PDB file of C-alpha atoms in Angstrom:
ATOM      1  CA  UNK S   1     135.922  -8.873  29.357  1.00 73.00           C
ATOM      2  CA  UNK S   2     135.552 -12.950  30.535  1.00 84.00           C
ATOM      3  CA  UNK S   3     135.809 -11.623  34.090  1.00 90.00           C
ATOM      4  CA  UNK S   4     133.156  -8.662  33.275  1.00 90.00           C
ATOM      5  CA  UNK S   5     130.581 -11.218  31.947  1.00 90.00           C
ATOM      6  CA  UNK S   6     131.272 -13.708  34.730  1.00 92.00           C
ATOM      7  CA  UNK S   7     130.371 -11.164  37.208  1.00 95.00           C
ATOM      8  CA  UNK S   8     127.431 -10.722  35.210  1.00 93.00           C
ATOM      9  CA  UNK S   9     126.366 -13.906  34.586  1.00 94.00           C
ATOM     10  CA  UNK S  10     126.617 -14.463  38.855  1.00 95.00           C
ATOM     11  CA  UNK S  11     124.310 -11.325  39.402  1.00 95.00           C
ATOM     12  CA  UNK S  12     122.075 -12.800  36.906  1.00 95.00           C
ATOM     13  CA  UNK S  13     122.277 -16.115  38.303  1.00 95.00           C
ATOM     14  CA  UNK S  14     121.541 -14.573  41.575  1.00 95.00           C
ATOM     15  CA  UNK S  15     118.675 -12.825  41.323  1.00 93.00           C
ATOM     16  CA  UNK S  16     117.276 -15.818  39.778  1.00 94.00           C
ATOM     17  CA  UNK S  17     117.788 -18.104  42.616  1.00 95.00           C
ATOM     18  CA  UNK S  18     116.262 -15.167  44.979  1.00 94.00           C
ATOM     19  CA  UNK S  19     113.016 -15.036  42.323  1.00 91.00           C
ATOM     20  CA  UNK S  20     112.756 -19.217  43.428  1.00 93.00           C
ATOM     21  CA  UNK S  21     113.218 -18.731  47.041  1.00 95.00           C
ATOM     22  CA  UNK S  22     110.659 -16.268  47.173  1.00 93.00           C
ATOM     23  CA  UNK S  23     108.535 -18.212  45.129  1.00 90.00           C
ATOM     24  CA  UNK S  24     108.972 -21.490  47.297  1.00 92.00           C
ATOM     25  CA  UNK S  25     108.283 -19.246  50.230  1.00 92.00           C
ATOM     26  CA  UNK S  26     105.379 -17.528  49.285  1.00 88.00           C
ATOM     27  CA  UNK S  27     103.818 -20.779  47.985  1.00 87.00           C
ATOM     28  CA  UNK S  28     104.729 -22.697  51.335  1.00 88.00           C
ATOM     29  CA  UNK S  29     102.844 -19.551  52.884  1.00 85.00           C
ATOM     30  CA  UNK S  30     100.473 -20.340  50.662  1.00 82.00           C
ATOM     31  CA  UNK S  31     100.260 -23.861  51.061  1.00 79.00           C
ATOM     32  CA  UNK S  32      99.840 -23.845  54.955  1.00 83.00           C
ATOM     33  CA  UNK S  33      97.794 -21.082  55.454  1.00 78.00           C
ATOM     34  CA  UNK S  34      94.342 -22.066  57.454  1.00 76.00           C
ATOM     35  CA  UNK S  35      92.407 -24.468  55.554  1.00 69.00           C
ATOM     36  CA  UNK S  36      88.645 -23.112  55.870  1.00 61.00           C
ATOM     37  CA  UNK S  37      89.774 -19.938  54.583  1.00 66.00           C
ATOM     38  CA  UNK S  38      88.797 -18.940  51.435  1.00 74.00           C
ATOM     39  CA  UNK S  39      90.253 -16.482  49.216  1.00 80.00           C
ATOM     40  CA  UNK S  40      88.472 -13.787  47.661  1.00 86.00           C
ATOM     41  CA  UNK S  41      88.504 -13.035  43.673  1.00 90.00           C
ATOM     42  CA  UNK S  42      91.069 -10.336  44.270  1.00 89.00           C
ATOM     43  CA  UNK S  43      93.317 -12.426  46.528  1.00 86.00           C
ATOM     44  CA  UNK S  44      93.404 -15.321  43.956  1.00 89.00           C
ATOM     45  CA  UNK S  45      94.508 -12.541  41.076  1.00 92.00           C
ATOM     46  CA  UNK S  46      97.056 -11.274  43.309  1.00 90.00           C
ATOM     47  CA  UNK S  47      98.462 -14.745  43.865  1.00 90.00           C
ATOM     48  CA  UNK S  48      98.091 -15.528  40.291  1.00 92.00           C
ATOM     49  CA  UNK S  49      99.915 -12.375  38.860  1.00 94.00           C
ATOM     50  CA  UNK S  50     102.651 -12.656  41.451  1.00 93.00           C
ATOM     51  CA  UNK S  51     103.505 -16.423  40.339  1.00 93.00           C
ATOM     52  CA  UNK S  52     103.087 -15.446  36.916  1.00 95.00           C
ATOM     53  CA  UNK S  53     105.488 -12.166  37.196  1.00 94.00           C
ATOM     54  CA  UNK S  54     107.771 -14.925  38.723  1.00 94.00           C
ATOM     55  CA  UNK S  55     107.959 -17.230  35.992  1.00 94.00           C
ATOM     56  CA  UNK S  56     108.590 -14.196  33.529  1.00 95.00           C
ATOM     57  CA  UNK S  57     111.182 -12.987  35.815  1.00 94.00           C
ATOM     58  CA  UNK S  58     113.180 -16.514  35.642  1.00 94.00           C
ATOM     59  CA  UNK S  59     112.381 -16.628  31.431  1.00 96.00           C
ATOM     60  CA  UNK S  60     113.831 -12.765  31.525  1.00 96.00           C
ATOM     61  CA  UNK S  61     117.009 -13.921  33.890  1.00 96.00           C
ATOM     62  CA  UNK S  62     117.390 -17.115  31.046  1.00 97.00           C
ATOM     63  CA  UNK S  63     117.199 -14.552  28.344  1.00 97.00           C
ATOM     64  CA  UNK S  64     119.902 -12.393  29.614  1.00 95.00           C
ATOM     65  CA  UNK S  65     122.009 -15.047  29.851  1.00 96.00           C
ATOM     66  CA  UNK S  66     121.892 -15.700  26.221  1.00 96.00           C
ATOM     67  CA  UNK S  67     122.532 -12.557  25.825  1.00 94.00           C
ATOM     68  CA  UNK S  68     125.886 -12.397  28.095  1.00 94.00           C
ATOM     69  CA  UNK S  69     126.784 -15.288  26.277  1.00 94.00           C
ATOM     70  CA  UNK S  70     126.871 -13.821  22.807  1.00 93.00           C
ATOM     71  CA  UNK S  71     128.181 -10.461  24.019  1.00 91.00           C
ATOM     72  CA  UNK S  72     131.336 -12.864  25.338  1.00 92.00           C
ATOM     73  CA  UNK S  73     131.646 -14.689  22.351  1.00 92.00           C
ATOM     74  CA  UNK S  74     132.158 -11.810  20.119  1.00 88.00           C
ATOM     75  CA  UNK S  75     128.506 -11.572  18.596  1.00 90.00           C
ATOM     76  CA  UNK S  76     127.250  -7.990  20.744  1.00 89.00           C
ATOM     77  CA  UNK S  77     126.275  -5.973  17.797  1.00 90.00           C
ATOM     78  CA  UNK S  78     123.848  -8.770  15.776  1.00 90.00           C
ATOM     79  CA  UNK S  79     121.043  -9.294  14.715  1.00 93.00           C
ATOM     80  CA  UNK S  80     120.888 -11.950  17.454  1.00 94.00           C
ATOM     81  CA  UNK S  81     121.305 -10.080  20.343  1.00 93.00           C
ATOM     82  CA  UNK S  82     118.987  -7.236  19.037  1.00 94.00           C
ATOM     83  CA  UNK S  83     116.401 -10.313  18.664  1.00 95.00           C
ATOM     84  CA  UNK S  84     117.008 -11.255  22.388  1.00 96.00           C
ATOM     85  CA  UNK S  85     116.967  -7.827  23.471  1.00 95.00           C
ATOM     86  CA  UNK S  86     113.356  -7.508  21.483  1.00 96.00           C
ATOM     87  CA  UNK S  87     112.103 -10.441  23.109  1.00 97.00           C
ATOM     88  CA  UNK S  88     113.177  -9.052  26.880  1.00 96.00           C
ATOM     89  CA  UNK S  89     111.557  -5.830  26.365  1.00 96.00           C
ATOM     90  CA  UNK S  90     108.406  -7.763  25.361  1.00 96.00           C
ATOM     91  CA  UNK S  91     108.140  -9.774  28.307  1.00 96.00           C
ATOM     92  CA  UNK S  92     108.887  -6.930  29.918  1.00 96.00           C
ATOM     93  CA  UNK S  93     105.677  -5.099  29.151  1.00 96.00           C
ATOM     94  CA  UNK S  94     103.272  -8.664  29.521  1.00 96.00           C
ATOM     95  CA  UNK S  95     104.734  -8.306  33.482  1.00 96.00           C
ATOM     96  CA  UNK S  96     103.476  -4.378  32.962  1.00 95.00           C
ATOM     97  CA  UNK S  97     100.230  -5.708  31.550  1.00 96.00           C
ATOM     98  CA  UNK S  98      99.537  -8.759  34.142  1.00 95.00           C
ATOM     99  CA  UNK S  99     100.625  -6.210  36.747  1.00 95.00           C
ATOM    100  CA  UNK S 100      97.231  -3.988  36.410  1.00 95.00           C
ATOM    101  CA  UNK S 101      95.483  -7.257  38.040  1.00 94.00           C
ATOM    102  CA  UNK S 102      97.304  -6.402  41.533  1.00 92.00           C
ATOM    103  CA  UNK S 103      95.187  -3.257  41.304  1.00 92.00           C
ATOM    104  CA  UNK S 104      91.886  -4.667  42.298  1.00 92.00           C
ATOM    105  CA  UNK S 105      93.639  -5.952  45.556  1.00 91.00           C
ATOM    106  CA  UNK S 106      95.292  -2.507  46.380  1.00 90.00           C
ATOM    107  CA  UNK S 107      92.037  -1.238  46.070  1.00 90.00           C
ATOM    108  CA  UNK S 108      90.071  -3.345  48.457  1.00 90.00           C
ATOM    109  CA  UNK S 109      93.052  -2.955  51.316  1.00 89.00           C
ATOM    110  CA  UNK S 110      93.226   0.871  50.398  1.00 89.00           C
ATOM    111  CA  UNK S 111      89.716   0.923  51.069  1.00 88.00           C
ATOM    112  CA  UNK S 112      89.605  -1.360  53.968  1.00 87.00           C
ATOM    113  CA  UNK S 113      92.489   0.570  55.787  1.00 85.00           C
ATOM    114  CA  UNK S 114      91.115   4.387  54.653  1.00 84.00           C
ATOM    115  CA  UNK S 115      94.573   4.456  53.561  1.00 85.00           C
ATOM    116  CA  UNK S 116      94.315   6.547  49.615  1.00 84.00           C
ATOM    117  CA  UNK S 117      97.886   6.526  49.808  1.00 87.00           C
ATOM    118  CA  UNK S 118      98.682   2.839  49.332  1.00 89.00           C
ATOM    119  CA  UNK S 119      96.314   3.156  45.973  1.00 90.00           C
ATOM    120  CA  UNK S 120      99.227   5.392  44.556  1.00 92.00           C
ATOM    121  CA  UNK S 121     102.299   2.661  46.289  1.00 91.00           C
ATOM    122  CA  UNK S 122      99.858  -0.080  43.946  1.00 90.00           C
ATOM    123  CA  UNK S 123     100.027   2.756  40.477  1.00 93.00           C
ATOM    124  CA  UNK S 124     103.552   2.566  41.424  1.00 93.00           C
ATOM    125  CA  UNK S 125     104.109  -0.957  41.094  1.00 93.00           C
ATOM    126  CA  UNK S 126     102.112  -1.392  37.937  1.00 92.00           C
ATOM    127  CA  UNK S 127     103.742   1.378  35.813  1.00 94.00           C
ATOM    128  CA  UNK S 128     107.751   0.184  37.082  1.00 95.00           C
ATOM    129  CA  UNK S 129     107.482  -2.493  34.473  1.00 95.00           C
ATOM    130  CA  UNK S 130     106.993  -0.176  31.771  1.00 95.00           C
ATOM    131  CA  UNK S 131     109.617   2.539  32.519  1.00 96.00           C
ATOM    132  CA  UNK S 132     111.706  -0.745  32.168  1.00 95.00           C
ATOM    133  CA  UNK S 133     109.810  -1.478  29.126  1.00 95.00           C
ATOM    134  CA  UNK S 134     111.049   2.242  28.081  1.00 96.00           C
ATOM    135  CA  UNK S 135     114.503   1.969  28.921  1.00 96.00           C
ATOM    136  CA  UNK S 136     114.968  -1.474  27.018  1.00 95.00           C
ATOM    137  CA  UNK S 137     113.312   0.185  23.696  1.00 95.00           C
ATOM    138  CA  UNK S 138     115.935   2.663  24.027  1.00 96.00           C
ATOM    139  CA  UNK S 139     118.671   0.382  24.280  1.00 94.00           C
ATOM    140  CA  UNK S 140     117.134  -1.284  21.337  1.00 94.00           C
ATOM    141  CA  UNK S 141     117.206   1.701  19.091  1.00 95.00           C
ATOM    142  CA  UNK S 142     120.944   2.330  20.171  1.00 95.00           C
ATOM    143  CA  UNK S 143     121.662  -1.603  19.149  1.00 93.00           C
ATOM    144  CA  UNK S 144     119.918  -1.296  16.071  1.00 94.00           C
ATOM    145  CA  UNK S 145     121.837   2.152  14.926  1.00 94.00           C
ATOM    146  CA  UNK S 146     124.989   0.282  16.357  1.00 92.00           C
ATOM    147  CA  UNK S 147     124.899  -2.876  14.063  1.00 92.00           C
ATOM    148  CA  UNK S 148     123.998  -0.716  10.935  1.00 92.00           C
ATOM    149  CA  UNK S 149     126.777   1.309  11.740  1.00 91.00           C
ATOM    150  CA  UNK S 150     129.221  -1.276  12.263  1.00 88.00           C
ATOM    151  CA  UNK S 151     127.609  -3.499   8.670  1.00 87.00           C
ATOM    152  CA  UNK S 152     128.719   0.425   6.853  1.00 86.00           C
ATOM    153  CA  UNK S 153     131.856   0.528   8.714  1.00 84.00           C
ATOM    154  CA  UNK S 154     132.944  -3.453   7.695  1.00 81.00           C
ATOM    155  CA  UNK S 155     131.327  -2.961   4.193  1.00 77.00           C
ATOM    156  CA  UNK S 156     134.097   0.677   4.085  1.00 78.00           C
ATOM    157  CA  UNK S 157     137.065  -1.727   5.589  1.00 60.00           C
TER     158      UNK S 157
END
């Protein structure tokens, strides 16, 4: 079970440092881009809603580590692991809801390119975060059933 978590914690730990190297990266793009150009309102949200999706991706990876760490210390069916898992699924769907401001930018370069198709590849995006969203409310409800059924199976023992 130690080795299990360990794993877990690496893949975890992983995908966090590839959420700061493509943050550093797309903010040294940023950063020496051509200085007299200006970016347009839908640019700016774009930029804005990918840094922010970044810094809830890092608070989600810091979350789920919590969470590893109670599952290997015994403490998987509590009330403070369904808290944890209640706050993941809510940051979850604030990325879904910050995610419908990449949808002005879609627009403009579906528009630009006469490309319609690229409009549904932007829907796409925005509606991932809440089939997350869905799947984490699920395992929620099974968590929830699972700690009342193990309080009425230590209150029968």
């Amino acid at each position: 079970m130690k080795f299990k978590t360990f794993i877990l914690k690496s893949v975890v730990l992983g995908l966090s440092a590839v959420f700061l190297l493509f943050g550093v990266l797309f903010y040294t793009q940023l950063a020496t881009s051509e200085k007299g150009f200006h970016y347009d309102w839908q640019t700016l949200l774009f930029i804005s809603v990918i840094f922010f999706a970044l810094v809830c991706g890092i608070v989600i990876a810091y979350f789920l580590l919590v969470l590893l760490k109670k599952i290997e210390q015994g403490l998987a069916f509590s009330k403070e692991s369904l808290s944890i898992l209640k706050r993941i699924r809510q940051t979850i769907l604030l990325i879904g809801l910050v995610f419908f401001g990449l949808l002005p930018k879609f627009l403009k370069v579906a528009d630009l390119d006469d490309a319609p198709g690229l409009m549904l590849v932007g829907l796409a995006i925005v509606f991932l975060p809440f089939a997350v969203c869905t799947l984490t409310s699920v395992l929620e409800n099974l968590l929830e059933n699972a700690i009342i059924l193990k309080k009425d199976h230590d209150l029968t023992v």
